[in-house]
XYZ file of C-alpha atoms in Angstrom:
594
model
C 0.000 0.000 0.000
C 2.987 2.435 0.935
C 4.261 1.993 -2.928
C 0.956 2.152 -4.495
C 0.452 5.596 -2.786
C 3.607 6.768 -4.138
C 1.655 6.923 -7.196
C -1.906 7.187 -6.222
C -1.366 10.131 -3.519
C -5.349 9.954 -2.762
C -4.658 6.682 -0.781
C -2.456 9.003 1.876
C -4.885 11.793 2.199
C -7.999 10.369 1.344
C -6.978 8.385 4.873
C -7.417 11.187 6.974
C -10.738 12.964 5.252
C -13.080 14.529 7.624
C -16.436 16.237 7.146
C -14.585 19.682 8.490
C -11.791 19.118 5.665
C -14.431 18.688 3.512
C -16.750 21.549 4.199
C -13.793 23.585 4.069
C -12.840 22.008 0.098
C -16.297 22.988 -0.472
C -16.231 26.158 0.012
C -12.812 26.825 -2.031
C -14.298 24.824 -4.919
C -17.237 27.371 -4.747
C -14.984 30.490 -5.143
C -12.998 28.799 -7.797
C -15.661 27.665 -9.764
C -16.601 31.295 -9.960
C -13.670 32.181 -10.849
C -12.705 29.407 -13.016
C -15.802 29.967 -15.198
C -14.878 33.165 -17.217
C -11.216 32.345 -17.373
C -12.087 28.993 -19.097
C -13.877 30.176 -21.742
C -11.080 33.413 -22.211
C -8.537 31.075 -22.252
C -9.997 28.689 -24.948
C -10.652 31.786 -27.261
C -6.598 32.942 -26.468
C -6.146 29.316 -27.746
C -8.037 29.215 -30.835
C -10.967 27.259 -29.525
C -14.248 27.154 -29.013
C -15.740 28.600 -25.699
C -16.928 25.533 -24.509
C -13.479 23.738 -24.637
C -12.385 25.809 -21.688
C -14.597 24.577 -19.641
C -14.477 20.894 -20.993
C -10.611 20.939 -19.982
C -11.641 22.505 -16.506
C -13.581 19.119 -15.844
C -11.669 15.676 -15.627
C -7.737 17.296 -15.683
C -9.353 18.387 -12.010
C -10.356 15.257 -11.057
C -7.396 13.419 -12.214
C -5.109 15.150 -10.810
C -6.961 15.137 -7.694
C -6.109 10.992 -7.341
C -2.756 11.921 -8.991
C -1.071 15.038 -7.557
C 0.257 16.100 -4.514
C -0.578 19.479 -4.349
C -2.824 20.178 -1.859
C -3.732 23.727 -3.507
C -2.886 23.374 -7.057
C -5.338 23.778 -9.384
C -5.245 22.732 -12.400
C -7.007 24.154 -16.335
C -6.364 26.296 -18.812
C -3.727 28.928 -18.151
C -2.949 31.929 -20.390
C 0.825 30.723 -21.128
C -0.267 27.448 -22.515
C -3.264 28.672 -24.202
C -0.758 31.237 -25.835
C 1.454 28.156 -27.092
C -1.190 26.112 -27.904
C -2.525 28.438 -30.651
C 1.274 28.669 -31.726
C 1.794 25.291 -32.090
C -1.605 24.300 -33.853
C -1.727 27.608 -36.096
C 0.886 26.623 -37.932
C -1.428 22.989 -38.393
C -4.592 23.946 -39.446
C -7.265 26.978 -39.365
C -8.768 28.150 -36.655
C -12.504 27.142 -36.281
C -11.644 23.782 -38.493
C -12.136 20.289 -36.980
C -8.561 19.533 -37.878
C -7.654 22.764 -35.410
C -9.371 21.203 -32.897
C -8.142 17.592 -33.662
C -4.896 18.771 -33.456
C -5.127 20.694 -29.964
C -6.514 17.553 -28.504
C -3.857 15.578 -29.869
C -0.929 18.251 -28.418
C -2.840 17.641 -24.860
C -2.368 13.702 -25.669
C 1.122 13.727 -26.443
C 1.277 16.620 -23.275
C 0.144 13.821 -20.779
C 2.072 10.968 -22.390
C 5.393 13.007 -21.918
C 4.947 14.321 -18.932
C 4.009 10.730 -17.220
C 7.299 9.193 -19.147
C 9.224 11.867 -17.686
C 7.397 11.194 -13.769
C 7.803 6.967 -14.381
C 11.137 7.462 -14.865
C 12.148 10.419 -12.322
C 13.011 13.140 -14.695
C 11.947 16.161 -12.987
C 15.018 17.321 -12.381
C 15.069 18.132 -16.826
C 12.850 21.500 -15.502
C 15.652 22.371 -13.926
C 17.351 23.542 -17.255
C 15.426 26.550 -17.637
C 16.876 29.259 -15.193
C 14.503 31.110 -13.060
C 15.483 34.254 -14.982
C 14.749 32.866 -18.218
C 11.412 31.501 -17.059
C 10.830 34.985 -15.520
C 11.366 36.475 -18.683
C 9.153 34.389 -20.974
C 6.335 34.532 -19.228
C 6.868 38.264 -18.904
C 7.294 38.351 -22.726
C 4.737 35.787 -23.363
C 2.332 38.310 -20.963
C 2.444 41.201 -22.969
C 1.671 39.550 -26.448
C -1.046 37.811 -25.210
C -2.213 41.358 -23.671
C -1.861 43.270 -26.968
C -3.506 40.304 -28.523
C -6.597 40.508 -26.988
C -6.834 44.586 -27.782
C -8.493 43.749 -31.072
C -11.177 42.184 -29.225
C -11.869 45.776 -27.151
C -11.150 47.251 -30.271
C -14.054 45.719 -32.233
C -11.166 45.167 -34.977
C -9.539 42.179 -36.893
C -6.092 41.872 -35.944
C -3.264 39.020 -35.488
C 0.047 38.484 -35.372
C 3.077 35.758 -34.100
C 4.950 38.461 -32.393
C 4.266 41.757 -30.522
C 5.526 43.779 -34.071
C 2.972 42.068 -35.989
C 0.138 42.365 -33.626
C 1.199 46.015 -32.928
C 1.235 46.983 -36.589
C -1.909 44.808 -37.256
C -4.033 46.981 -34.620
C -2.578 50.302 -35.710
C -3.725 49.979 -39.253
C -7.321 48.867 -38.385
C -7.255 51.652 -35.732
C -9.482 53.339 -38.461
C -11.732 50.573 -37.846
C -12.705 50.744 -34.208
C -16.350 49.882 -33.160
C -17.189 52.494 -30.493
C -19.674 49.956 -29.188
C -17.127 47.645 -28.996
C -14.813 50.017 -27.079
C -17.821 50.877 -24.894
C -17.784 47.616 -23.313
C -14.112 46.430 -23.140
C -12.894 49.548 -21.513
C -15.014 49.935 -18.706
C -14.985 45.665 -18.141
C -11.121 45.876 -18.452
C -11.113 48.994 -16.043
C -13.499 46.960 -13.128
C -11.710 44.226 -13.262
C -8.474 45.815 -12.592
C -10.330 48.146 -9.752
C -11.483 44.497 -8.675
C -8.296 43.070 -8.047
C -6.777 45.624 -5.862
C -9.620 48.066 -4.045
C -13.364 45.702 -4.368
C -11.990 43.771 -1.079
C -10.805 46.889 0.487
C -14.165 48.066 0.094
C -16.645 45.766 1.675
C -14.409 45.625 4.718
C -14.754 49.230 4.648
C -18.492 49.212 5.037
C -18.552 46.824 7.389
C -18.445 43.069 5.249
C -15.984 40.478 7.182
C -12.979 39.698 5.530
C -13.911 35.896 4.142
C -17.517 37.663 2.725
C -15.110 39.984 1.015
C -12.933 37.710 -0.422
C -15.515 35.420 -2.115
C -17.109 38.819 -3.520
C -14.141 40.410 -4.990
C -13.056 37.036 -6.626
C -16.689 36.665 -7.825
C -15.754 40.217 -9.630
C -15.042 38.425 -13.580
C -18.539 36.852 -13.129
C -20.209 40.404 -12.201
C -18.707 41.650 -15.265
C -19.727 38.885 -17.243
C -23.165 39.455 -16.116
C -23.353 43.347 -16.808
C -21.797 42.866 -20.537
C -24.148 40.417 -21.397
C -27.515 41.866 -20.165
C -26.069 44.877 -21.317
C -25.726 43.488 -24.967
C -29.276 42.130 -24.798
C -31.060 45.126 -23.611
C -28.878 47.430 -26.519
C -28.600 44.470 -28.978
C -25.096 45.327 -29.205
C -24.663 42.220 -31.554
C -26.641 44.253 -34.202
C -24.063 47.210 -33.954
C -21.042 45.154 -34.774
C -20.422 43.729 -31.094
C -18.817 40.079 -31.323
C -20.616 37.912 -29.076
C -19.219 34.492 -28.421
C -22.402 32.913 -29.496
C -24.580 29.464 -28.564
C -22.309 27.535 -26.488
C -23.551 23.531 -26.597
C -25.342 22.182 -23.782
C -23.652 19.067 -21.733
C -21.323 16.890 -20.671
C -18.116 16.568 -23.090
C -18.738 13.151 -24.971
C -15.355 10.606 -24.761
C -13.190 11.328 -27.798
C -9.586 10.070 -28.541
C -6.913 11.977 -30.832
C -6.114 11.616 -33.983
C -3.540 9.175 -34.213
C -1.204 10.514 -37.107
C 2.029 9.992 -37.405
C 3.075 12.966 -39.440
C 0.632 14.735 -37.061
C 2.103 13.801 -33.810
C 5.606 13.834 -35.581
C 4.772 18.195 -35.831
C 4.121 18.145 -32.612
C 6.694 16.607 -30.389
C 8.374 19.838 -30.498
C 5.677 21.867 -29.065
C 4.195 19.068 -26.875
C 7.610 18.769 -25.276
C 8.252 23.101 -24.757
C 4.291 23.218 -23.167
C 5.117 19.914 -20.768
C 8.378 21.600 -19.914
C 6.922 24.590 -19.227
C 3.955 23.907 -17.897
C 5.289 21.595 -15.476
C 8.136 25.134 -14.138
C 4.909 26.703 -13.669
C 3.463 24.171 -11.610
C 5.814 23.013 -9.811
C 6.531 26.698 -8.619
C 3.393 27.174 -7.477
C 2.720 24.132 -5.657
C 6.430 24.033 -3.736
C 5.696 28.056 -2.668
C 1.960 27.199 -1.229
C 2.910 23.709 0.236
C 5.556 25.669 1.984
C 3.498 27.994 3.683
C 1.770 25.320 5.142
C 4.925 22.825 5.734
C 3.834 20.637 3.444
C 5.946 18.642 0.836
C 5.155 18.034 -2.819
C 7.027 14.751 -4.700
C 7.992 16.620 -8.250
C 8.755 13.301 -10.178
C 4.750 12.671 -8.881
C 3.604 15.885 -9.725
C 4.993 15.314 -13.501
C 2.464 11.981 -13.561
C -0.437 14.076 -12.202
C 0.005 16.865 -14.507
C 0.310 13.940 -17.475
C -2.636 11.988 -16.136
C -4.543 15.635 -16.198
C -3.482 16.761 -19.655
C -4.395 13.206 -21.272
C -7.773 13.218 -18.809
C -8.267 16.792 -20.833
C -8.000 14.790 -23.968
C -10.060 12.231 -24.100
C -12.906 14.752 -22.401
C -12.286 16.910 -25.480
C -9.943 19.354 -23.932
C -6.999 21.196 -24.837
C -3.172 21.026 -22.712
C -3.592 22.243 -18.738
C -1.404 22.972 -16.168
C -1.143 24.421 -13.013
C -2.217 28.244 -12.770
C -1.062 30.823 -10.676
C -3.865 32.962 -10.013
C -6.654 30.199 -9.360
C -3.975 28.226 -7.203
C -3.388 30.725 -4.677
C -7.285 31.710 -4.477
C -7.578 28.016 -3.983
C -4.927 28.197 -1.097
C -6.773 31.311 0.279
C -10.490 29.962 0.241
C -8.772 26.961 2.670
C -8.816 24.295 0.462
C -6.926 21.347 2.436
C -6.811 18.508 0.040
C -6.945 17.786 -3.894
C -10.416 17.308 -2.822
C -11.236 20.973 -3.709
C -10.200 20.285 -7.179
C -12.311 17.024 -7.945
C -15.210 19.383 -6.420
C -14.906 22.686 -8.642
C -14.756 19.797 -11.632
C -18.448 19.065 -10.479
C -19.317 22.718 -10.088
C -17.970 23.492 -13.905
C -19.657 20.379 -14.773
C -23.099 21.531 -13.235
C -22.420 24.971 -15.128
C -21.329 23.295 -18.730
C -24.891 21.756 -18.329
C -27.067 24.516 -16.959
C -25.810 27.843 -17.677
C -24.208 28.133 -21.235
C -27.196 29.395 -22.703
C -26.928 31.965 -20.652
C -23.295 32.931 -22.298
C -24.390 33.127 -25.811
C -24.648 37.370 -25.795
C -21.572 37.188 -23.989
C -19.454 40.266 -25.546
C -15.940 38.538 -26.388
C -14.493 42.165 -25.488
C -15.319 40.894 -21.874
C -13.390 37.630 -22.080
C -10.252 40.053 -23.782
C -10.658 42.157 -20.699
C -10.525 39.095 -18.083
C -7.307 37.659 -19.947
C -5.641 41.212 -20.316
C -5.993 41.519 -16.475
C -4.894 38.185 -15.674
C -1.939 37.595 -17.606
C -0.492 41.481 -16.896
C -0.558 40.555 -13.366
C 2.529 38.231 -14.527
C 4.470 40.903 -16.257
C 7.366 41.491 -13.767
C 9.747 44.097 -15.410
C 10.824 45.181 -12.135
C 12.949 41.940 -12.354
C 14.921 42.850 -14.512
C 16.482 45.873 -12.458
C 16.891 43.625 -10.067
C 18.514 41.146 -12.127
C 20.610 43.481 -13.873
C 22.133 44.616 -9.936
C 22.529 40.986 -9.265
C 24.130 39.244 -11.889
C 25.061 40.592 -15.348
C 24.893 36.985 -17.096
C 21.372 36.555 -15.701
C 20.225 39.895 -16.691
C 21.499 39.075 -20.297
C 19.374 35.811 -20.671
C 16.471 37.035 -18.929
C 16.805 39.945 -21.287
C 17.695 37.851 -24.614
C 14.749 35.939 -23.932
C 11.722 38.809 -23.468
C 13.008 40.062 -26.764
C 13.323 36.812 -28.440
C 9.993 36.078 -27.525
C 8.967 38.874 -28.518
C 10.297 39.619 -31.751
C 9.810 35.676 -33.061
C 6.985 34.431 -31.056
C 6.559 32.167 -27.907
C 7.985 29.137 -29.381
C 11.394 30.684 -30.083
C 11.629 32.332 -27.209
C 11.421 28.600 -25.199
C 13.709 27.490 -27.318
C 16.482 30.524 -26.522
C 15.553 29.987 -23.252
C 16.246 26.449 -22.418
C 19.691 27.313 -24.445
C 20.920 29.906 -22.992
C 20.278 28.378 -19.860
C 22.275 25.392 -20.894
C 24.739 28.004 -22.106
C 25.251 29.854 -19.064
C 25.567 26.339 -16.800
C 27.807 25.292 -18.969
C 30.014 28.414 -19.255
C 29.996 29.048 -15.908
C 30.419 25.489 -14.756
C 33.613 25.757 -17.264
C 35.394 27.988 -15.089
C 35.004 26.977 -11.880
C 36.120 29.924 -8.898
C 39.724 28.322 -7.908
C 41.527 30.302 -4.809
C 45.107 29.679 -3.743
C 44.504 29.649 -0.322
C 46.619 30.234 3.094
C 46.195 29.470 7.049
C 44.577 32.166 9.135
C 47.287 32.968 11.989
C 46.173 31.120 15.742
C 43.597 28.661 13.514
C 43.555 25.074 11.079
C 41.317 26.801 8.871
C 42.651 27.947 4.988
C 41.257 30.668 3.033
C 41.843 32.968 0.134
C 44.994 34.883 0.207
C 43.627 37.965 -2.015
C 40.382 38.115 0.775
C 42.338 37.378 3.820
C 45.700 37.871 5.949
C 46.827 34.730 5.659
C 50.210 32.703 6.140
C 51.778 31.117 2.854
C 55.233 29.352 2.181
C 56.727 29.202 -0.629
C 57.563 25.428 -1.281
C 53.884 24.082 -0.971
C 51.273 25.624 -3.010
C 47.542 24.984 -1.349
C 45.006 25.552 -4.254
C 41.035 25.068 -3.360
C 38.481 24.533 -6.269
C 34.670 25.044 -5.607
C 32.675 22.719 -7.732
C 32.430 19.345 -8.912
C 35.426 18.257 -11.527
C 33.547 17.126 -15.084
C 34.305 17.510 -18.780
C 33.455 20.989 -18.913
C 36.181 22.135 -16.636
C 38.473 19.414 -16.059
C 40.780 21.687 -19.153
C 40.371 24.677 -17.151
C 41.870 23.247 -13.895
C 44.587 21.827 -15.563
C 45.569 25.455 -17.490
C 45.456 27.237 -14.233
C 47.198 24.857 -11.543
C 50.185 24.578 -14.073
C 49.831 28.157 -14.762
C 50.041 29.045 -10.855
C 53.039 26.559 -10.727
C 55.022 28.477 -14.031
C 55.039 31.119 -11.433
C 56.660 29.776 -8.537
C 60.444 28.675 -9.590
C 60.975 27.616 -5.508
C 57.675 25.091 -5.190
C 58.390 21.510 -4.501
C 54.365 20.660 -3.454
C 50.680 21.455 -4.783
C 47.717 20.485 -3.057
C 44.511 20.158 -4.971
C 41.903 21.418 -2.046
C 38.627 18.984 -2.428
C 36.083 19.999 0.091
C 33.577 21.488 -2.946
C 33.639 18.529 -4.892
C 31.085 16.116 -5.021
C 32.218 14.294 -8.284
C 35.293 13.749 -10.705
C 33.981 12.410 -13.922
C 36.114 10.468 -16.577
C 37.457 13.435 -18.573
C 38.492 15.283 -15.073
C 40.332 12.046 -14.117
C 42.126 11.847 -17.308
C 43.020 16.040 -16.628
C 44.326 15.411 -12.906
C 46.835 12.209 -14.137
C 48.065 14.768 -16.716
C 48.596 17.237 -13.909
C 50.368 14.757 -11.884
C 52.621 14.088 -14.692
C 53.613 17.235 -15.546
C 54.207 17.938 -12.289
C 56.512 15.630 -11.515
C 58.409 16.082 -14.875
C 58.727 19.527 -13.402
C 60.171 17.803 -9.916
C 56.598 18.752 -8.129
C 54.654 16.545 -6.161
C 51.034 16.391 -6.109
C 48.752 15.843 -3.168
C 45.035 15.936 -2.544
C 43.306 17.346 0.474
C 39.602 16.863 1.949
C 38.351 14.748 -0.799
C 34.777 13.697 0.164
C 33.928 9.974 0.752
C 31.732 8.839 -2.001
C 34.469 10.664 -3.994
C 37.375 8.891 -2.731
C 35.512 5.550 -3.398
C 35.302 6.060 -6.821
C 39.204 6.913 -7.043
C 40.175 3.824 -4.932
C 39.416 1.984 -7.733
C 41.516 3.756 -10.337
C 45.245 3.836 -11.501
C 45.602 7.328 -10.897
C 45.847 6.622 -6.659
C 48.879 4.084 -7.637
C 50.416 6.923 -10.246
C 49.836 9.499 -7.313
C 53.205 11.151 -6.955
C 51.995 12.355 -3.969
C 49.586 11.628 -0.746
C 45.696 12.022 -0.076
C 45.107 14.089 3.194
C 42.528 13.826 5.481
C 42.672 17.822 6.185
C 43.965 20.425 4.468
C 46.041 21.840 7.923
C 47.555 17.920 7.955
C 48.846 18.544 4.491
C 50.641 21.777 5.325
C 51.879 20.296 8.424
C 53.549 17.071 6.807
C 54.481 19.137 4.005
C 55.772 22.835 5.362
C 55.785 22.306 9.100
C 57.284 25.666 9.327
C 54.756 27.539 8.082
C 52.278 25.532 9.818
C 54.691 26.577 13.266
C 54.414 30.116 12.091
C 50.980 30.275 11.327
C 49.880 29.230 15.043
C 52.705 30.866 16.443
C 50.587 34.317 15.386
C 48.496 36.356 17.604
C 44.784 35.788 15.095
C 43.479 39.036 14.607
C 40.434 40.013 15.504
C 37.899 38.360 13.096
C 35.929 41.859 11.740
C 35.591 43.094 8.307
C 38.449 46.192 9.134
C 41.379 43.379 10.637
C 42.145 40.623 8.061
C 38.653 40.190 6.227
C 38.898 41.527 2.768
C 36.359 40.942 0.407
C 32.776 39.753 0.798
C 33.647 35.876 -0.345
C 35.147 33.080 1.481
C-alpha cells in the first residue's frame, strides 16, 4: 500500500478525510468555480478554440489530478501561457474554427500527458531544472504582454493578429481606423473593473462593514459580475446588431469521450511543441505548488507531480480538452479559500460540470471584449519588469538571458523564445560550470582553517602551493583546472608541493580524471609533487578503484592543515605561532567571499 500511494497520492490523504476538511474544500471549490468559469472560456478563445473547450478541460484534468497530484492547492485548467502556445503550435497545423484545429489541440494535450508521465515513471523532474529562473521569468513576462496586446483587437471591435508583438502592434494600428465604439464601450469599462477588482473591491466591503472571508468570495466573484453586466447589457442594446462580437450558442452538456487523432506525421509536428508546453507547464506548476505547500509545511514529490500533470493533460484529452497545467492565479485563491486537500479540485470539476450543463445558454450574448478584458488583467498581473532591475544589480549573465529571452519572444513568437531559453540556460551552466572559482589559499594565523589569500591575511610558504576549487570536476572544466594549476606553478620557480583542495567537490567524472593524471605528470616532470586534500567519501571511493591513486606522486590528506603540516611544518609553526586578529571586516577580512 505504501508503494501504491507513491503513485496514487489519494490513498495518503484520502486516509485522513473529515467532514470539516471537507466543508472547508467545499467552500474553495465554490470560489474557484466562480472564478474558473470566465477564465475557461477566455482562455480557450486565447487558444483558438471554441468557448466551450475551456470549460471541458476545466472538468476531468481536475479530477485526475486530484487521485494523482500532490498538491494540496494546485489547481489545475487552462492557463494563459499554454493557451498562448497552444494556438502557436496548432496555427501553424490547421485553421482556426476547423475540426482539424481542434483535432490537433486535442492531440498536443495527448502527447502533453504521455510526456509528462514518461518523464514522472522514470524520475526526470530534475530536466525543468534547465530553464533558469530568470529565463522563465522572462518568458512569461514576454509571453504576458503579447497575449495582452492580442486581446486589444477584441476591445477594439477590430480584426487583428500576429506571431509576435511587431505584428500584432502593426496589425491593430492599421485597423485603428476601424474601431467599433460599441465595442470600445464595453471592453474599456470591463477591463477597467476588473483591474479596480483586483486591488480596491476587497478593500471596500471591509470598509463598510463586510468580514474579511464575505469579502474575499465577492471580490473574486468580480469576472462573473462583469460577465453578467456585458451580457444583459448586450441584450437590452442588442449590441450584436451594432457590430459587437458575441461568443455565441455555447452547446449544452457533458463533453462526450473522444480520442486523438492518431497521425504519425501529425504527432511527428508536434513533439516539439508538446515537449516546450510539458516543460513549461510543469516550471509553472511546480513553482506554485512548492511556494503554497511551503506555507503550510507541506511537501510536494515533483517526479509525482509530472504523472499528475500527465494523467490531467491526457484526462483533458479524451474529455475533449486542450493542454492544462497548473495556474497561478486560481492556485493561490484556492490556497486562500482553505482548500486542504486535492479534494477541492475534484469538487470545482463538479461545479464546472453543473455549469457546462445549466448555464451556457446563458453565455451566448456574452461580448468577447469581456473575455479580452478578463485575460488582459490576468496575464499582466505576470508581467514582472521590475525583475529585470533587479537582475541586472545581481548578476550581469542573468540579466542578459532574462533579457535575450523577453526580446526573443517577442520579436519571433513564444515558441522561439522557449527554445532561446532552455539554451541559454544550458549556455550559461555550462560556461559558468567551465570555469570553476579556484583560490590559492593560506592558514589564518592562531587557527587550522585555509582561506583565500587575495580576501584574507593569511600565512603562505613558498615550497607548498595549497590551491582550493569550488565545484564538482567534469568535462566541462576538467581543461580549465589543468591550465590554471600549471599556470600558478610556471610562477613559482621555488615550489616543490601542490595540493589540490577537495572539500567542494562532489564528483570527478572520466574526462576530469584523465586532466588530474596529466597534472600529476607534468608535475613531476617539473620535480613537483602532487597531493590531494579533503576529498569527500563517495568521492574517494570512486578513485580507490583507479590507476591514478597508484600513479599518485603524492599523498591524499585527510585535512587540508595535515597537508601543510607534513608538508611545510614551518609555516604551519608560524601560522599558530601568530596572535589571530580580531575576526571583523576592518582586521584581516577583505572581500565579501570566502
Amino acid at each position: 500500500m505504501k508503494q501504491l500511494a507513491r503513485y496514487l497520492p489519494i490513498l495518503d490523504w484520502g486516509r485522513s478525510y473529515t467532514r470539516d476538511t471537507a466543508a472547508d474544500d467545499l467552500i474553495a471549490a465554490l470560489i474557484v468555480t466562480i472564478m474558473l468559469i470566465p477564465q475557461s472560456l477566455a482562455y480557450a478563445l486565447l487558444a483558438g478554440l471554441p468557448p466551450e473547450i475551456g470549460l471541458y478541460a476545466s472538468i476531468l484534468p481536475l479530477a485526475a489530478y486530484a487521485v494523482f497530484g500532490t498538491s494540496r492547492a494546485l489547481a489545475v485548467g487552462p492557463v494563459a501561457v499554454v493557451s498562448l502556445m497552444t494556438a502557436s503550435a496548432v496555427g501553424n497545423l490547421a485553421a482556426q474554427g476547423t475540426a482539424e484545429y481542434l483535432g490537433a489541440a486535442i492531440a498536443l494535450a495527448f502527447l502533453s500527458g504521455l510526456m509528462l508521465m514518461a518523464m514522472g515513471i522514470f524520475r526526470l523532474g530534475f530536466l525543468a531544472n534547465l530553464l533558469s529562473h530568470p529565463v522563465i521569468s522572462g518568458f512569461i513576462t514576454a509571453s504576458g504582454l503579447i497575449i495582452a496586446a492580442s486581446q486589444l483587437k477584441h476591445l477594439l471591435g477590430v480584426s487583428a493578429s500576429g506571431h509576435n508583438l511587431l505584428e500584432i502592434v502593426t496589425a491593430l494600428l492599421r485597423a485603428l481606423p476601424e474601431i467599433n465604439p460599441y465595442t470600445l464601450a464595453v471592453g474599456v469599462p470591463a477591463t477597467a473593473f476588473l483591474f479596480w477588482v483586483r486591488k480596491g473591491l476587497k478593500p471596500a466591503l471591509v470598509g463598510i462593514g463586510l468580514g474579511p472571508r464575505l469579502s474575499d468570495i465577492l471580490a473574486k466573484a468580480g469576472p462573473v459580475a462583469a460577465v453578467a453586466v456585458t451580457t444583459l447589457a448586450a441584450v437590452v442594446f442588442s449590441l450584436g446588431d451594432k457590430g459587437v462580437r458575441l461568443i455565441g450558442d455555447i452547446p449544452t452538456g457533458l463533453p462526450m469521450p473522444t480520442l486523438p487523432p492518431f497521425s504519425l506525421d501529425l504527432w511527428t509536428q508536434l513533439a516539439v511543441p508538446a515537449l516546450l508546453i510539458s516543460v513549461i507547464g510543469f516550471v509553472e506548476s511546480v513553482s506554485v505548488a512548492q511556494t503554497l505547500a511551503a506555507k503550510r509545511r507541506q511537501r510536494i514529490v515533483p517526479d509525482q507531480e509530472l504523472i499528475g500533470l500527465g494523467a490531467s493533460n491526457i484526462a483533458s484529452a479524451v474529455s475533449g480538452g486542450y493542454p492544462v497545467t497548473g495556474g497561478f492565479a486560481r492556485s493561490v485563491v484556492n490556497f486562500d479559500a482553505g482548500a486542504r486537500t486535492p479534494a477541492a479540485g475534484a469538487f470545482t470539476a463538479v461545479g464546472i460540470a453543473l455549469a457546462t450543463l445549466f448555464l451556457t445558454p446563458l453565455l451566448a450574448n456574452l461580448p468577447q471584449a469581456t473575455l479580452a478584458a478578463t485575460i488582459i488583467v490576468a496575464v499582466l498581473s505576470l508581467v514582472d519588469l521590475k525583475a529585470l532591475r533587479q537582475v541586472w544589480d545581481y548578476s550581469k549573465s542573468d540579466f542578459a538571458a532574462m533579457a535575450g529571452t523577453i526580446l526573443v519572444t517577442l520579436g519571433f513568437g513564444v515558441e522561439t523564445g522557449v527554445v532561446t531559453g532552455v539554451g541559454v540556460s544550458i549556455a550559461l551552466y555550462l560556461y559558468r560550470n567551465s570555469r570553476p572559482h579556484m583560490a590559492i589559499v593560506g592558514i589564518v594565523p592562531g587557527t587550522e582553517h585555509f582561506r583565500n589569500i587575495k580576501r584574507h591575511a593569511v600565512v603562505t610558504g613558498e615550497t607548498v602551493l595549497s590551491v582550493r576549487v569550488d565545484e564538482s570536476l567534469f568535462f566541462a572544466n576538467s581543461r580549465y583546472l589543468e591550465d590554471r594549476i600549471l599556470e600558478f606553478v610556471a610562477e613559482r620557480a621555488a615550489l616543490k608541493h601542490v595540493v589540490l583542495m577537495c572539500p567542494a567537490v562532489n564528483e570527478i567524472d572520466a574526462s576530469a580524471l584523465e586532466s588530474l593524471e596529466e597534472i600529476n605528470r607534468r608535475l613531476s616532470d617539473s620535480g613537483v609533487s602532487f597531493h590531494l586534500s579533503e576529498v569527500k567519501g563517495p568521492v574517494m571511493d570512486r578513485l580507490e578503484g583507479t590507476e591514478f591513486l597508484r600513479h599518485l606522486t603524492g599523498k591524499v590528506f585527510l585535512t587540508q592543515y595535515e597537508a601543510i603540516a607534513t608538508l611545510d611544518p614551518e609555516t604551519a609553526h608560524l601560522a599558530e605561532s601568530r596572535t589571530p586578529r580580531k575576526q571583523t571586516q576592518s582586521s584581516y577580512w577583505i572581500g565579501p567571499q570566502i
